Structures are given as structure tokens and as C-alpha cells.
XYZ file of C-alpha atoms in Angstrom:
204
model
C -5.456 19.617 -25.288
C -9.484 19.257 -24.603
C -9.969 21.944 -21.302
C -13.392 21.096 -19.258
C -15.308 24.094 -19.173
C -17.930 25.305 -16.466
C -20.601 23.222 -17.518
C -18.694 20.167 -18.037
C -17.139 20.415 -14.906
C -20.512 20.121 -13.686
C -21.670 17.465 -15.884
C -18.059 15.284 -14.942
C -19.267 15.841 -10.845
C -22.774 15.059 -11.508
C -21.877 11.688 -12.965
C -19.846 10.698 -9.750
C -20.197 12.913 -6.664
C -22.767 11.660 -4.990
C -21.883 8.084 -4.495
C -18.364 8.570 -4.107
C -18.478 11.674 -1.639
C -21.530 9.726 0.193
C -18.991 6.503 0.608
C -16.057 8.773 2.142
C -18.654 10.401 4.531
C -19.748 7.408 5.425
C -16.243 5.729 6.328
C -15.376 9.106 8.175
C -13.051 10.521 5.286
C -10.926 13.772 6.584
C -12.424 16.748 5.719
C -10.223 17.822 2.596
C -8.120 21.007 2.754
C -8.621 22.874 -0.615
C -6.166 25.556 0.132
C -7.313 28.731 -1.879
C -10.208 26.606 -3.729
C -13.425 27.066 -1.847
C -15.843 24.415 -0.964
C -19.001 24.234 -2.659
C -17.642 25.423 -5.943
C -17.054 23.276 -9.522
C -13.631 23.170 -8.644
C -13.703 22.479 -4.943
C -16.202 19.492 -5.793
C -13.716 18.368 -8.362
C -10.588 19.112 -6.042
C -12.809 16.743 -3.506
C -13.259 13.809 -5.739
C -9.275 14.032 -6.522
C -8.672 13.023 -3.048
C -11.640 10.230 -2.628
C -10.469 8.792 -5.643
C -7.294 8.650 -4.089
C -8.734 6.976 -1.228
C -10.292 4.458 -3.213
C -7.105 3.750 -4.966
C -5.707 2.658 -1.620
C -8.819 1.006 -0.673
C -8.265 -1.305 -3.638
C -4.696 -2.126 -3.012
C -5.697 -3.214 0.034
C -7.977 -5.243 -0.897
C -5.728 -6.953 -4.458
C -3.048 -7.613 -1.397
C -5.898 -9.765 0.266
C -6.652 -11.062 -3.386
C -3.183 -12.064 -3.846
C -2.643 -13.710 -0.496
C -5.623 -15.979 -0.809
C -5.083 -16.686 -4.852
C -1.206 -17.865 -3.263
C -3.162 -19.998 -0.503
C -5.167 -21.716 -2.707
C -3.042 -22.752 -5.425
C -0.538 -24.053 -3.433
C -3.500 -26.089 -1.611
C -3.971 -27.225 -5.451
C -0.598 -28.067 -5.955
C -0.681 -30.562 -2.501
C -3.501 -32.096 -4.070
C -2.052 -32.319 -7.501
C 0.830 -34.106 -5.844
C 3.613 -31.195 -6.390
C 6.393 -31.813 -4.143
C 6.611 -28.864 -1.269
C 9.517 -27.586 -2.567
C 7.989 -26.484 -5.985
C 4.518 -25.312 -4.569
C 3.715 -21.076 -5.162
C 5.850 -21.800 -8.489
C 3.904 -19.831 -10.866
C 1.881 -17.417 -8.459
C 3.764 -14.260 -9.164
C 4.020 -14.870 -12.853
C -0.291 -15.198 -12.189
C -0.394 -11.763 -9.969
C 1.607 -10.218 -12.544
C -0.446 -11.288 -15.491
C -3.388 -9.827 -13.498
C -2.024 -6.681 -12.918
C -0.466 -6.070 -16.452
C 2.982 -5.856 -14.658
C 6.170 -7.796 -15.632
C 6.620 -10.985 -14.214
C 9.731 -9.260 -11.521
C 7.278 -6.670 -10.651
C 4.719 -9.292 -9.794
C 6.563 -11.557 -7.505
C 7.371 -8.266 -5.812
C 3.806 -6.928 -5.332
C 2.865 -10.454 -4.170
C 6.154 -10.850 -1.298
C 4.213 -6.657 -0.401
C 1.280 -8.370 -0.038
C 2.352 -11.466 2.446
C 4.134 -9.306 4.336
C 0.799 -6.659 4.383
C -1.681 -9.291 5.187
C 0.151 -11.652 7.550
C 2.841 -9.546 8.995
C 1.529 -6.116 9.240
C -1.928 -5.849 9.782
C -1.947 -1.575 11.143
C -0.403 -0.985 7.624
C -2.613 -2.636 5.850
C -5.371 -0.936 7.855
C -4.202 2.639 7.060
C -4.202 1.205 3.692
C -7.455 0.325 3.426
C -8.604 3.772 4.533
C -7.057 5.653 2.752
C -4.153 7.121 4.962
C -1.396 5.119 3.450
C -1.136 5.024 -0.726
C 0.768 1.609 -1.710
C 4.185 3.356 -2.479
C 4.564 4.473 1.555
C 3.075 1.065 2.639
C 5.670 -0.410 -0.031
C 8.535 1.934 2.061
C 7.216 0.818 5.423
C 7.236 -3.031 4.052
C 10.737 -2.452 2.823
C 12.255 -0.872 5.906
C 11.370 -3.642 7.972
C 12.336 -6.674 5.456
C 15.282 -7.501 7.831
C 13.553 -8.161 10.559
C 11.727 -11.332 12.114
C 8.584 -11.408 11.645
C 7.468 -10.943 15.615
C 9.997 -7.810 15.568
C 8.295 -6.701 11.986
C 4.803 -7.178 13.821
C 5.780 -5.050 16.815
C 7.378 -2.193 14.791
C 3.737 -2.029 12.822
C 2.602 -1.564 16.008
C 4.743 0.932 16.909
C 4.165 2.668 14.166
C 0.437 2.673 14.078
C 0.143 4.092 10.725
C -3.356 3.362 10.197
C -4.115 5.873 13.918
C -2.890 8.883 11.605
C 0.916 8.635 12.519
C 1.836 9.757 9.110
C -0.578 11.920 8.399
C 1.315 15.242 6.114
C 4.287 13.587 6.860
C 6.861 13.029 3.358
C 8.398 9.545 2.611
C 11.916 10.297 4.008
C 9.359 11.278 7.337
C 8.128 7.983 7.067
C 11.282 5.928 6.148
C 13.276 7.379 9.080
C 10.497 6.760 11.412
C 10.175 2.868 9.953
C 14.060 2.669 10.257
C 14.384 4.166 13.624
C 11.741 1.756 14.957
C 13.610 -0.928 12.913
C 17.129 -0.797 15.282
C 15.262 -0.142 18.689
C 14.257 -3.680 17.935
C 17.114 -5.229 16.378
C 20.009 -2.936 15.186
C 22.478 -5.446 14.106
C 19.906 -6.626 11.064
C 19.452 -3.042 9.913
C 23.376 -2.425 10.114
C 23.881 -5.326 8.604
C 21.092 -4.585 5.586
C 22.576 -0.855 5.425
C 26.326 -2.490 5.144
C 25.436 -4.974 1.900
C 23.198 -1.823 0.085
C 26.264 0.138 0.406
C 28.192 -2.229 -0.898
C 26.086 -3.531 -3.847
C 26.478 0.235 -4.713
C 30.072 0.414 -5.298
């Protein structure tokens, strides 16, 4: 296994420090705890880029979500032209979204039904997505948590929840799944009862 020694270390932060620490400084990043590695060193740069690549990972699920949402818009706009009765129109677009992301054609109509319900039902998740606070698995448990719900009640629990104010900042996903399930039955318990009662029994 190749190890990176001291000087290419260096050479691997030279390449892409600048730009990429100079972007998260410039969109207010955290400051980055490094624990027992100390700032200003090869491995507290490299420790530092971890977590703004990281950021930018989010960043860009964010912004394929948008991507999606608007590719899913304008076909079916395509499809009205073409003359496709309403019924049939989006047939196709997760097949398309998968086939873009090199993911199975399941996995695709999943990440685009994450993506509607990012972009036109919960707009603070998406936020905290887009900066960085949120990666797409914990949006994907907040998004989840709150499929029973109408869409006004979905809206007001992303709200509540503010995650993109820092709510679940160090906080672990059962932190954030409780919180997205409490909020869930203060606005309408009988759908999450109901949602807990058929998981339990698609499990036996």
C-alpha cells in the first residue's frame, strides 16, 4: 500500500488548498476541530481538506437534487407536448437519474422521490445541505421520517427542525431520527403510528 510521505503530503495540499480552503472561508465554513492534530501542520492541512471536501460533497447533492427536479420538470413538459397521456408522463425519469448517477434503476427512482421531497417540500434541509451541515444519508433520514406526512405538516416539521441553523450539529443519526420522529407525531401521530404499525409488520 503506497504511504504519502512528508513531501508529498505537501505536494497533494499544494495542488488543492488554496482554492478549496479559500471557498469554505468564504461561505463561513466552521472552524474544523483537529483533535490532537495541530493546525498549520501537513497533516492538519490535510485533516482540513478532509472536511471541505466533505462539504463539497454535500454541496453537490444539493445541487444534483435541484438537477433532478428540473430534468423531471422538463421532460414531463416534453411528454405534454409529445402528446403522452398524463397518466404515463415522468415514465422513464428515474431510469434517466439513475443512468446519470451509475446507480441501479430502484436506487434512482429513490434518489429522485429524495430529491422532490428536498426541493419542493423541505427547503431548511436542503439548505443545511447545501452548506455543508447535513451529508445526503441524514437528509435521506430526515426525508424518510417524515414520508407519512402531508406535505404542509412535512413543511412545518422542516421548520421545526431547522437543520440548516445548526440543529444537528455533533448530533448521531439515531439523534437526528428521534428528533425528525418526535416532530413527526406532535403534528400528526396517527400517520407515524400507523407507518410504525405496517414496518413492524412487513418484518415478521
Amino acid at each position: 500500500m503506497e504511504r504519502i510521505g512528508d513531501k508529498q503530503a505537501g505536494a497533494v495540499v499544494a495542488l488543492g488548498r488554496a482554492p478549496v480552503v479559500a471557498d469554505a472561508v468564504q461561505r463561513g465554513a466552521a472552524p474544523v476541530s483537529t483533535g490532537a492534530v495541530q493546525a498549520g501542520t501537513i497533516s492538519g492541512d490535510l485533516i482540513e481538506q478532509l472536511r471541505v471536501l466533505e462539504e463539497m460533497k454535500s454541496a453537490i447533492t444539493a445541487l444534483q437534487a435541484r438537477v433532478a427536479v428540473a430534468f423531471d420538470l422538463a421532460r414531463r413538459a416534453e411528454q405534454a407536448e409529445a402528446g403522452i397521456p398524463v397518466s404515463e408522463r415522468g415514465s422513464g425519469v428515474g431510469a434517466q437519474v439513475a443512468l446519470a448517477r451509475r446507480e441501479s434503476p430502484n436506487r434512482g427512482s429513490r434518489l429522485l422521490g429524495l430529491a422532490k421531497a428536498l426541493v419542493l417540500e423541505m427547503p431548511r434541509t436542503l439548505a443545511a445541505l447545501k452548506s455543508g451541515q447535513l451529508n445526503e444519508w441524514r437528509a435521506t433520514l430526515l426525508v424518510k421520517e417524515t414520508a407519512c406526512l402531508s406535505v404542509e405538516d412535512r413543511c412545518a416539521v422542516d421548520e421545526e427542525l431547522a437543520p440548516d441553523t445548526g440543529t444537528f450539529e455533533g448530533k448521531g443519526d439515531k439523534a437526528i431520527v428521534a428528533a425528525a420522529k418526535a416532530a413527526a407525531y406532535r403534528r400528526d401521530p396517527r400517520s407515524v403510528v400507523g407507518r410504525a404499525s405496517r414496518a413492524a409488520a412487513e418484518r415478521m
